[in-house]
Short mmCIF file of C-alpha atoms and ligand atoms in Angstrom, two decimals:
data_model
loop_
_atom_site.label_atom_id
_atom_site.label_comp_id
_atom_site.label_asym_id
_atom_site.label_seq_id
_atom_site.Cartn_x
_atom_site.Cartn_y
_atom_site.Cartn_z
CA MET A 1200 -78.98 -12.04 38.91
CA MET A 1201 -76.39 -9.59 37.25
CA ARG A 1202 -74.19 -10.61 34.78
CA THR A 1203 -71.33 -9.10 33.32
CA GLN A 1204 -68.09 -10.29 31.55
CA VAL A 1205 -65.28 -8.75 33.92
CA ALA A 1206 -66.27 -8.31 37.78
CA ILE A 1207 -63.95 -5.87 39.22
CA VAL A 1208 -63.65 -6.02 42.94
CA GLY A 1209 -62.55 -2.35 44.22
CA ALA A 1210 -62.65 1.28 42.87
CA GLY A 1211 -59.20 2.21 43.65
CA PRO A 1212 -56.77 3.57 40.64
CA ALA A 1213 -56.26 -0.42 39.75
CA GLY A 1214 -59.86 -1.40 39.12
CA LEU A 1215 -61.12 2.34 37.83
CA LEU A 1216 -58.34 1.87 35.22
CA LEU A 1217 -59.09 -1.64 34.33
CA GLY A 1218 -62.80 -0.55 34.24
CA ALA A 1219 -61.44 2.45 31.76
CA LEU A 1220 -59.57 -0.26 29.66
CA LEU A 1221 -61.90 -2.67 29.32
CA GLY A 1222 -64.95 -0.29 28.40
CA GLN A 1223 -63.12 1.58 26.07
CA ALA A 1224 -62.39 -2.01 24.17
CA GLY A 1225 -66.23 -2.77 24.64
CA ILE A 1226 -65.66 -5.36 27.42
CA ASP A 1227 -68.97 -5.14 29.83
CA ASN A 1228 -67.32 -4.72 33.58
CA VAL A 1229 -68.93 -3.92 36.73
CA ILE A 1230 -66.71 -2.56 39.50
CA VAL A 1231 -67.76 -3.47 42.80
CA GLU A 1232 -66.78 -0.97 45.50
CA ARG A 1233 -67.77 -1.28 49.38
CA SER A 1234 -66.84 2.38 50.15
CA SER A 1235 -68.34 5.39 49.16
CA ALA A 1236 -66.61 7.28 46.22
CA ALA A 1237 -65.94 10.28 48.97
CA HIS A 1238 -64.69 7.68 51.04
CA VAL A 1239 -61.85 6.47 47.97
CA LEU A 1240 -60.98 9.97 47.49
CA SER A 1241 -60.44 10.51 51.24
CA ARG A 1242 -57.59 8.96 51.12
CA ILE A 1243 -53.96 10.79 50.78
CA ARG A 1244 -51.64 8.40 49.12
CA ALA A 1245 -49.31 8.40 45.98
CA GLY A 1246 -48.18 11.41 44.02
CA VAL A 1247 -45.40 10.11 41.72
CA LEU A 1248 -46.94 8.74 38.37
CA GLU A 1249 -43.99 6.88 36.00
CA ARG A 1250 -44.46 7.75 32.41
CA GLY A 1251 -46.42 4.37 31.56
CA THR A 1252 -48.73 5.33 33.93
CA VAL A 1253 -49.61 8.83 32.40
CA ASP A 1254 -49.72 7.19 28.81
CA LEU A 1255 -52.26 4.42 29.84
CA LEU A 1256 -54.22 7.49 31.77
CA ARG A 1257 -54.00 9.42 28.41
CA ARG A 1258 -54.89 6.38 26.55
CA VAL A 1259 -58.52 6.18 28.29
CA GLY A 1260 -59.23 10.31 27.97
CA CYS A 1261 -58.15 10.73 31.51
CA ALA A 1262 -54.83 13.04 31.31
CA VAL A 1263 -56.79 16.37 30.59
CA ARG A 1264 -56.21 17.94 33.72
CA LEU A 1265 -53.15 15.86 34.50
CA ASP A 1266 -51.51 17.52 31.53
CA ALA A 1267 -52.83 20.99 32.74
CA GLU A 1268 -51.86 20.49 36.13
CA GLY A 1269 -49.29 17.76 36.47
CA LEU A 1270 -45.98 18.85 37.35
CA ILE A 1271 -43.37 16.96 34.89
CA HIS A 1272 -40.47 16.55 37.05
CA GLU A 1273 -36.89 15.99 35.59
CA GLY A 1274 -35.03 15.60 38.56
CA ILE A 1275 -34.72 14.46 42.12
CA ASP A 1276 -32.42 15.46 45.35
CA LEU A 1277 -31.32 13.32 47.95
CA ALA A 1278 -30.15 15.50 51.12
CA PHE A 1279 -27.23 13.47 53.73
CA ASP A 1280 -24.46 14.98 55.43
CA GLY A 1281 -26.15 18.49 55.85
CA ALA A 1282 -25.91 18.77 52.04
CA LEU A 1283 -28.28 18.39 48.44
CA HIS A 1284 -27.32 16.36 45.91
CA ARG A 1285 -29.46 16.42 42.71
CA ILE A 1286 -29.98 13.28 40.58
CA ASP A 1287 -30.58 14.54 37.16
CA LEU A 1288 -33.36 11.58 36.46
CA LYS A 1289 -33.83 12.89 33.00
CA HIS A 1290 -30.08 12.90 31.66
CA HIS A 1291 -29.60 9.52 33.61
CA SER A 1292 -32.56 7.82 32.29
CA GLY A 1293 -32.14 8.42 28.35
CA GLY A 1294 -34.41 11.32 28.98
CA ARG A 1295 -37.24 10.26 30.54
CA THR A 1296 -39.10 12.22 33.05
CA VAL A 1297 -41.77 11.50 36.13
CA THR A 1298 -44.73 13.77 36.75
CA VAL A 1299 -45.96 14.58 40.28
CA TYR A 1300 -50.18 14.31 39.96
CA GLY A 1301 -51.88 13.15 43.37
CA GLN A 1302 -53.33 9.93 43.13
CA THR A 1303 -56.72 11.65 44.67
CA GLU A 1304 -56.24 12.96 41.66
CA VAL A 1305 -56.14 10.29 39.30
CA THR A 1306 -58.98 8.59 41.12
CA ARG A 1307 -61.04 11.54 40.44
CA ASP A 1308 -60.29 11.34 36.85
CA LEU A 1309 -61.14 8.03 36.27
CA MET A 1310 -64.30 8.06 38.26
CA GLU A 1311 -65.45 11.24 36.44
CA ALA A 1312 -64.85 9.49 32.92
CA ARG A 1313 -66.16 6.10 34.09
CA SER A 1314 -69.92 8.03 35.14
CA ALA A 1315 -69.67 9.91 32.24
CA LEU A 1316 -69.24 6.63 30.01
CA GLY A 1317 -72.61 5.23 32.02
CA GLN A 1318 -70.24 2.70 33.09
CA GLN A 1319 -71.25 1.09 36.51
CA THR A 1320 -69.72 1.17 39.69
CA LEU A 1321 -71.91 0.15 42.72
CA TYR A 1322 -70.04 1.80 45.53
CA GLU A 1323 -70.75 1.05 49.27
CA ALA A 1324 -71.33 -2.71 48.13
CA THR A 1325 -70.53 -4.53 51.14
CA ASP A 1326 -69.66 -8.20 52.31
CA ALA A 1327 -68.32 -9.32 48.99
CA VAL A 1328 -67.87 -13.11 48.45
CA LEU A 1329 -66.33 -14.49 45.83
CA HIS A 1330 -67.55 -17.95 44.67
CA ASP A 1331 -67.02 -20.90 42.05
CA ILE A 1332 -63.21 -18.88 41.01
CA GLY A 1333 -62.46 -21.65 39.46
CA GLU A 1334 -65.10 -22.24 36.82
CA LYS A 1335 -68.33 -20.43 36.61
CA PRO A 1336 -67.26 -17.19 38.84
CA ARG A 1337 -69.78 -15.18 40.77
CA VAL A 1338 -69.41 -12.20 42.85
CA THR A 1339 -72.03 -11.72 45.87
CA PHE A 1340 -72.64 -8.75 47.81
CA GLN A 1341 -74.91 -6.65 49.85
CA LYS A 1342 -76.29 -3.34 48.32
CA ASP A 1343 -79.36 -1.11 49.59
CA GLY A 1344 -80.19 -4.22 52.59
CA ARG A 1345 -80.13 -6.84 49.70
CA GLU A 1346 -78.10 -9.33 48.83
CA VAL A 1347 -76.93 -9.19 44.83
CA GLU A 1348 -75.99 -11.53 42.60
CA LEU A 1349 -72.94 -10.76 39.66
CA ALA A 1350 -72.30 -13.73 37.56
CA CYS A 1351 -68.89 -13.11 35.33
CA ASP A 1352 -66.33 -14.50 33.15
CA PHE A 1353 -63.58 -13.46 35.24
CA ILE A 1354 -62.74 -11.73 38.68
CA ALA A 1355 -60.44 -9.14 38.88
CA GLY A 1356 -59.40 -8.26 42.61
CA CYS A 1357 -58.37 -4.91 42.58
CA ASP A 1358 -59.52 -4.62 46.44
CA GLY A 1359 -56.02 -3.94 47.93
CA PHE A 1360 -54.04 -5.58 50.83
CA HIS A 1361 -57.14 -5.83 53.04
CA GLY A 1362 -59.60 -6.70 50.59
CA VAL A 1363 -61.46 -10.12 50.35
CA SER A 1364 -59.80 -11.17 46.65
CA ARG A 1365 -56.47 -12.73 48.06
CA GLN A 1366 -58.36 -14.48 50.92
CA SER A 1367 -60.48 -15.90 48.47
CA ILE A 1368 -57.82 -18.20 47.08
CA PRO A 1369 -56.91 -21.21 49.11
CA ALA A 1370 -54.18 -20.94 51.07
CA SER A 1371 -52.19 -24.18 50.03
CA ALA A 1372 -52.49 -22.57 46.51
CA LEU A 1373 -50.38 -19.37 47.58
CA ARG A 1374 -47.24 -18.44 48.77
CA GLN A 1375 -46.44 -15.28 50.38
CA PHE A 1376 -43.29 -13.24 50.82
CA GLU A 1377 -43.13 -10.12 53.12
CA ARG A 1378 -40.67 -8.31 54.66
CA ALA A 1379 -42.19 -5.40 57.69
CA TYR A 1380 -40.01 -2.69 58.26
CA PRO A 1381 -39.86 -0.91 61.97
CA PHE A 1382 -41.11 2.11 61.38
CA GLY A 1383 -43.78 4.21 59.50
CA TRP A 1384 -44.84 7.44 57.58
CA LEU A 1385 -46.38 10.04 59.32
CA GLY A 1386 -47.64 12.39 56.20
CA LEU A 1387 -48.91 15.80 56.41
CA LEU A 1388 -50.63 17.51 53.74
CA ALA A 1389 -50.85 21.70 53.54
CA ASP A 1390 -52.18 24.27 51.42
CA VAL A 1391 -48.22 25.68 51.51
CA PRO A 1392 -45.61 26.22 49.11
CA PRO A 1393 -43.11 23.43 48.26
CA ALA A 1394 -40.07 23.72 50.11
CA GLY A 1395 -38.32 23.23 46.36
CA ASP A 1396 -38.76 22.42 43.12
CA GLU A 1397 -38.47 19.08 43.00
CA LEU A 1398 -38.23 15.96 45.56
CA ILE A 1399 -36.44 15.68 48.52
CA TYR A 1400 -35.52 12.57 49.94
CA ALA A 1401 -33.56 13.31 53.41
CA ARG A 1402 -31.59 10.65 55.05
CA HIS A 1403 -30.59 11.68 58.69
CA GLU A 1404 -29.55 10.02 61.70
CA ARG A 1405 -32.90 11.40 63.45
CA GLY A 1406 -34.62 9.13 60.57
CA PHE A 1407 -36.14 9.48 57.16
CA ALA A 1408 -38.45 12.37 55.77
CA LEU A 1409 -39.33 13.20 52.31
CA CYS A 1410 -40.72 16.87 50.73
CA SER A 1411 -42.54 16.10 48.12
CA MET A 1412 -45.81 18.08 46.68
CA ARG A 1413 -49.30 18.11 44.84
CA SER A 1414 -48.60 21.84 43.16
CA SER A 1415 -46.87 25.00 43.28
CA SER A 1416 -49.18 25.90 46.33
CA ARG A 1417 -49.82 22.46 47.56
CA SER A 1418 -47.21 20.24 50.09
CA ARG A 1419 -46.96 16.80 50.97
CA TYR A 1420 -44.40 16.19 53.32
CA TYR A 1421 -43.06 12.61 55.32
CA VAL A 1422 -41.43 11.93 58.11
CA GLN A 1423 -40.16 8.59 59.55
CA VAL A 1424 -41.91 7.82 62.97
CA ASP A 1425 -42.14 4.31 64.86
CA ALA A 1426 -44.13 1.71 63.83
CA SER A 1427 -46.69 2.54 66.94
CA ASP A 1428 -47.08 6.12 65.97
CA ARG A 1429 -50.02 7.63 65.59
CA ALA A 1430 -50.92 10.66 63.59
CA GLU A 1431 -53.18 12.35 66.73
CA GLY A 1432 -49.92 11.59 68.65
CA TRP A 1433 -48.36 14.85 66.73
CA SER A 1434 -48.95 18.32 66.44
CA ASP A 1435 -48.82 20.40 63.21
CA ASP A 1436 -45.90 22.21 65.10
CA ALA A 1437 -44.12 19.03 66.51
CA PHE A 1438 -44.39 17.81 62.92
CA TRP A 1439 -42.74 21.11 61.25
CA ASP A 1440 -40.18 20.92 64.16
CA GLU A 1441 -39.08 17.07 63.48
CA LEU A 1442 -39.20 17.68 59.40
CA ARG A 1443 -36.65 20.71 59.71
CA ARG A 1444 -34.44 18.95 61.83
CA ARG A 1445 -33.91 16.41 59.29
CA LEU A 1446 -33.10 18.88 56.40
CA PRO A 1447 -30.20 20.58 55.07
CA GLU A 1448 -30.31 24.22 56.92
CA SER A 1449 -30.35 25.53 53.15
CA VAL A 1450 -33.71 23.52 52.86
CA ALA A 1451 -35.52 23.97 56.60
CA GLY A 1452 -35.30 27.94 56.02
CA GLN A 1453 -37.80 27.30 53.12
CA VAL A 1454 -40.13 25.18 54.42
CA THR A 1455 -43.50 27.47 54.85
CA THR A 1456 -45.29 25.81 57.41
CA GLY A 1457 -49.05 26.09 58.12
CA PRO A 1458 -52.10 23.85 59.07
CA SER A 1459 -52.25 20.41 58.16
CA ILE A 1460 -55.39 19.56 56.00
CA GLU A 1461 -54.60 15.84 56.56
CA LYS A 1462 -51.91 13.77 59.13
CA SER A 1463 -51.94 10.28 58.54
CA VAL A 1464 -49.44 7.17 59.44
CA ALA A 1465 -48.84 4.76 56.65
CA ALA A 1466 -47.11 1.50 57.99
CA LEU A 1467 -44.60 0.45 55.34
CA ARG A 1468 -44.31 -3.22 53.94
CA SER A 1469 -42.43 -5.52 51.59
CA PHE A 1470 -45.30 -8.30 50.48
CA VAL A 1471 -45.49 -10.10 47.15
CA VAL A 1472 -48.33 -13.26 46.78
CA GLU A 1473 -47.72 -15.43 44.22
CA PRO A 1474 -49.11 -16.65 41.78
CA LEU A 1475 -51.60 -13.24 40.80
CA ARG A 1476 -53.95 -15.70 39.30
CA HIS A 1477 -56.10 -18.29 40.16
CA GLY A 1478 -58.82 -19.68 38.08
CA ALA A 1479 -60.64 -16.96 36.70
CA LEU A 1480 -59.58 -14.58 39.68
CA PHE A 1481 -56.92 -12.11 38.96
CA LEU A 1482 -54.94 -10.27 41.64
CA CYS A 1483 -53.66 -6.68 40.72
CA GLY A 1484 -52.21 -3.76 42.29
CA ASP A 1485 -51.85 -3.69 45.90
CA ALA A 1486 -54.10 -6.71 46.62
CA GLY A 1487 -51.22 -8.81 45.01
CA HIS A 1488 -48.62 -6.65 46.31
CA ILE A 1489 -47.24 -3.88 48.86
CA VAL A 1490 -43.65 -1.58 48.79
CA PRO A 1491 -43.09 0.72 50.89
CA PRO A 1492 -43.63 4.07 49.76
CA THR A 1493 -40.02 5.32 49.27
CA GLY A 1494 -39.17 4.48 45.55
CA ALA A 1495 -42.90 6.03 44.78
CA LYS A 1496 -43.97 2.54 43.35
CA GLY A 1497 -47.17 1.12 44.49
CA LEU A 1498 -49.60 3.32 42.50
CA ASN A 1499 -47.50 2.23 39.56
CA LEU A 1500 -46.99 -1.25 40.02
CA ALA A 1501 -50.94 -1.19 40.22
CA ALA A 1502 -51.15 0.55 36.44
CA SER A 1503 -48.37 -1.91 34.91
CA ASP A 1504 -50.49 -4.87 36.57
CA VAL A 1505 -53.67 -3.48 35.10
CA HIS A 1506 -51.97 -2.84 31.32
CA TYR A 1507 -50.78 -6.73 31.39
CA LEU A 1508 -54.24 -8.06 32.21
CA PHE A 1509 -56.29 -5.93 30.04
CA GLU A 1510 -53.67 -6.24 27.21
CA GLY A 1511 -54.97 -10.57 28.36
CA LEU A 1512 -58.46 -9.72 28.60
CA ARG A 1513 -58.39 -8.17 24.85
CA GLU A 1514 -56.51 -11.17 23.55
CA PHE A 1515 -59.34 -13.66 25.20
CA TYR A 1516 -62.68 -11.54 23.99
CA GLY A 1517 -60.87 -10.53 20.90
CA GLU A 1518 -59.22 -14.15 19.51
CA ARG A 1519 -60.63 -16.31 22.27
CA SER A 1520 -56.90 -17.20 23.02
CA THR A 1521 -55.92 -17.77 26.53
CA GLY A 1522 -52.32 -16.80 26.03
CA GLY A 1523 -51.94 -13.55 27.32
CA LEU A 1524 -53.98 -14.28 30.54
CA ASP A 1525 -51.59 -17.30 31.24
CA ALA A 1526 -48.86 -15.25 31.09
CA TYR A 1527 -50.49 -12.33 33.53
CA SER A 1528 -49.10 -13.38 36.72
CA ALA A 1529 -45.61 -14.26 35.66
CA LYS A 1530 -45.06 -10.82 33.35
CA ALA A 1531 -46.53 -9.04 36.13
CA LEU A 1532 -44.55 -10.90 39.08
CA ALA A 1533 -41.19 -10.24 36.92
CA ARG A 1534 -41.86 -6.36 37.29
CA VAL A 1535 -43.55 -6.43 40.76
CA TRP A 1536 -40.20 -8.00 41.99
CA ASN A 1537 -37.99 -5.35 40.27
CA ALA A 1538 -40.00 -2.96 41.80
CA GLU A 1539 -39.92 -4.83 45.33
CA ARG A 1540 -36.05 -4.61 45.12
CA PHE A 1541 -35.72 -0.89 44.55
CA SER A 1542 -38.02 0.46 47.14
CA TRP A 1543 -36.44 -2.03 49.54
CA TRP A 1544 -32.78 -0.75 48.58
CA MET A 1545 -34.58 3.16 48.35
CA THR A 1546 -35.85 2.35 52.07
CA SER A 1547 -32.47 0.93 53.64
CA THR A 1548 -30.54 3.33 52.39
CA LEU A 1549 -32.71 6.81 53.51
CA HIS A 1550 -34.09 5.11 56.82
CA ARG A 1551 -32.90 5.08 60.24
CA PHE A 1552 -32.75 0.96 61.68
CA PRO A 1553 -32.59 0.41 65.33
CA ASP A 1554 -30.53 -1.91 64.89
CA GLN A 1555 -28.25 -0.91 62.39
CA GLY A 1556 -25.62 0.68 64.47
CA GLU A 1557 -22.40 2.32 63.75
CA PHE A 1558 -21.26 0.51 61.17
CA GLY A 1559 -24.90 0.28 59.22
CA GLN A 1560 -25.10 4.22 59.37
CA ARG A 1561 -21.48 4.21 57.58
CA LEU A 1562 -22.53 1.60 54.85
CA GLN A 1563 -25.69 3.55 54.28
CA LEU A 1564 -23.52 6.96 54.05
CA ALA A 1565 -20.73 5.01 51.99
CA GLU A 1566 -23.97 4.16 49.54
CA LEU A 1567 -24.97 7.21 49.28
CA ASP A 1568 -21.14 8.94 48.63
CA TYR A 1569 -20.69 6.37 45.77
CA LEU A 1570 -24.31 6.88 44.31
CA THR A 1571 -24.01 10.52 44.08
CA GLN A 1572 -20.56 10.38 42.57
CA SER A 1573 -21.33 7.68 39.90
CA ASP A 1574 -22.76 7.68 37.03
CA ALA A 1575 -23.34 4.39 36.41
CA ALA A 1576 -25.35 4.07 39.97
CA MET A 1577 -26.99 7.29 39.24
CA SER A 1578 -28.22 5.68 36.02
CA ALA A 1579 -29.55 2.21 37.83
CA LEU A 1580 -31.50 4.96 40.35
CA ALA A 1581 -32.91 6.83 37.65
CA GLU A 1582 -34.11 4.46 35.24
CA ASN A 1583 -35.56 2.57 38.00
CA TYR A 1584 -37.51 5.55 39.36
CA VAL A 1585 -38.68 7.30 36.05
CA GLY A 1586 -39.87 3.40 35.66
CA LEU A 1587 -38.74 0.62 33.40
CA PRO A 1588 -40.59 0.25 30.00
CA LEU A 1589 -44.06 -1.45 30.39
P1 LIG B 2409 -56.08 0.55 46.64
O1 LIG B 2409 -56.29 0.09 48.10
O2 LIG B 2409 -56.11 1.97 46.40
O3 LIG B 2409 -57.33 0.61 46.25
C1 LIG B 2409 -58.76 -0.92 46.99
C2 LIG B 2409 -60.05 -0.56 46.91
O4 LIG B 2409 -60.55 -2.02 47.07
C3 LIG B 2409 -60.36 0.95 47.70
O5 LIG B 2409 -61.56 1.68 46.95
C4 LIG B 2409 -61.19 -0.12 48.77
O6 LIG B 2409 -62.29 0.38 49.39
C5 LIG B 2409 -61.88 -1.09 47.98
N1 LIG B 2409 -61.72 -2.67 48.76
C6 LIG B 2409 -61.61 -2.98 49.77
N2 LIG B 2409 -61.92 -4.47 50.52
C7 LIG B 2409 -63.08 -4.64 49.37
C8 LIG B 2409 -64.15 -5.53 49.29
N3 LIG B 2409 -63.97 -6.43 50.30
N4 LIG B 2409 -65.14 -5.13 48.74
C9 LIG B 2409 -65.02 -3.69 47.80
N5 LIG B 2409 -64.23 -3.34 47.56
C10 LIG B 2409 -63.12 -3.56 48.47
N6 LIG B 2409 -47.91 4.43 46.56
C11 LIG B 2409 -47.14 5.46 46.46
O7 LIG B 2409 -46.87 5.39 45.18
N7 LIG B 2409 -46.87 6.53 47.04
C12 LIG B 2409 -47.40 6.65 48.26
O8 LIG B 2409 -46.89 7.78 49.19
C13 LIG B 2409 -48.40 5.92 48.94
N8 LIG B 2409 -48.37 6.14 49.97
C14 LIG B 2409 -49.77 5.37 50.65
C15 LIG B 2409 -50.35 5.32 51.65
C16 LIG B 2409 -51.16 4.32 52.25
C17 LIG B 2409 -51.86 4.61 53.92
C18 LIG B 2409 -51.61 3.54 51.61
C19 LIG B 2409 -52.48 2.26 52.41
C20 LIG B 2409 -50.95 2.93 50.69
C21 LIG B 2409 -49.69 3.99 49.98
N9 LIG B 2409 -49.71 3.76 48.57
C22 LIG B 2409 -48.23 5.02 48.08
C23 LIG B 2409 -49.60 2.87 47.69
C24 LIG B 2409 -50.86 2.86 47.03
O9 LIG B 2409 -50.95 4.11 46.28
C25 LIG B 2409 -51.59 1.69 46.33
O10 LIG B 2409 -50.14 1.08 45.37
C26 LIG B 2409 -52.49 1.93 45.42
O11 LIG B 2409 -53.49 2.80 46.54
C27 LIG B 2409 -52.81 0.83 44.76
O12 LIG B 2409 -54.10 0.90 44.57
P2 LIG B 2409 -55.54 0.01 44.20
O13 LIG B 2409 -54.27 -1.31 43.97
O14 LIG B 2409 -56.26 0.18 43.35
O15 LIG B 2409 -55.35 -0.55 45.70
C1 LIG B 2410 -46.00 11.60 47.49
O1 LIG B 2410 -46.03 12.84 47.20
O2 LIG B 2410 -47.20 11.23 48.25
C2 LIG B 2410 -44.85 10.75 47.42
C3 LIG B 2410 -43.77 11.08 46.63
C4 LIG B 2410 -43.19 10.14 46.33
C5 LIG B 2410 -42.98 8.72 47.01
C6 LIG B 2410 -43.58 8.88 48.26
C7 LIG B 2410 -45.02 9.97 48.05
O3 LIG B 2410 -41.53 8.10 47.11
#
């Protein structure tokens, strides 16, 4: 039987960042990941990091490439009614900015740092089962054709929305809150220069579009599609045509097209489970909550959960006090629900809803008109987008 202090299920950003913080504090931990490292890195997801997330990565020594390649952004653009409206995030948030740096690169940096420190990540460890999560927790899983048992003091469920951790908690002990959206995002990655220097969030009667990037030579674009759409149903040309239809002419003319490196459809949902703790099991990141990516909060919420859980674990192992662990769920959920509200608001204001009618469309335009003319409204957007202090 293997033994560790903290068993982490999942080697996505949440699991890897928690493992890095624990390792730095001398708290033994093992990550159990069902996929290969290559598969984890193949998933193209988030692109915008809050300052708090960057600070945590720097703290664990994973900001060298981030500092060299990450793009500091001081504003975003909203496109509606054929025009661009810049939101000066830095001015309206008291000087804070965001960093554009892909989740894939964050994951790669954390993986490489973990491996260099000789910390244990068991990839392709399948069929994980969480046992006795109340008292003496254990995780069993299949690795190289045999069953392995990992005893621990605590389990961090960092295994995403479809993971095993949340499902290991008795349904009677949980409350779930969910809102599904009648559409998804078709994302395309291409090695072409971005359409602009900053992100452009576009509201159009044909649907939402987002112009993002990974570097000055690699762009990430999204268009709202029906929830039933599949990436295979969209040719690159069809994507580029639809994207440009949804952008102001001044922007559409700046879009450089090229062959897609990756194309995928992400479902959009708002989801929270309460509480985020059951006995010795703590849920972090997508395992506990999901936000529509419109507010660029998903990855950043994973980081803030990890921050709160790590502080609780450090207090426990340092002072044998459980105060931080006992407060984890309430503290993490307070930030989660604020991000849920913000992400729902951004999504509701910028997307086309099949049943919204002309009145609903006018309300969206009125919201955007007010937003782009009110310092108070732009400050509210800015402080949420750049991320409230941890
Ligand atoms: P993750 O899902 O990243 O990682 C969970 C890990 O656990 C995975 O490696 C998985 O293989 C592993 N796992 C699952 N079940 C397991 C089991 N039973 N045993 C062992 N391991 C298991 N956020 C944004 O901010 N912007 C975006 O544009 C954006 N786009 C997204 C697109 C998609 C398709 C998805 C699904 C999410 C997107 N997100 C986006 C949100 C995303 O970035 C998440 O918030 C982020 O990955 C959360 O990180 P983790 O909580 O670590 O979960
Ligand atoms: C991305 O670059 O993938 C991205 C950026 C901002 C978002 C969502 C996704 O709100």
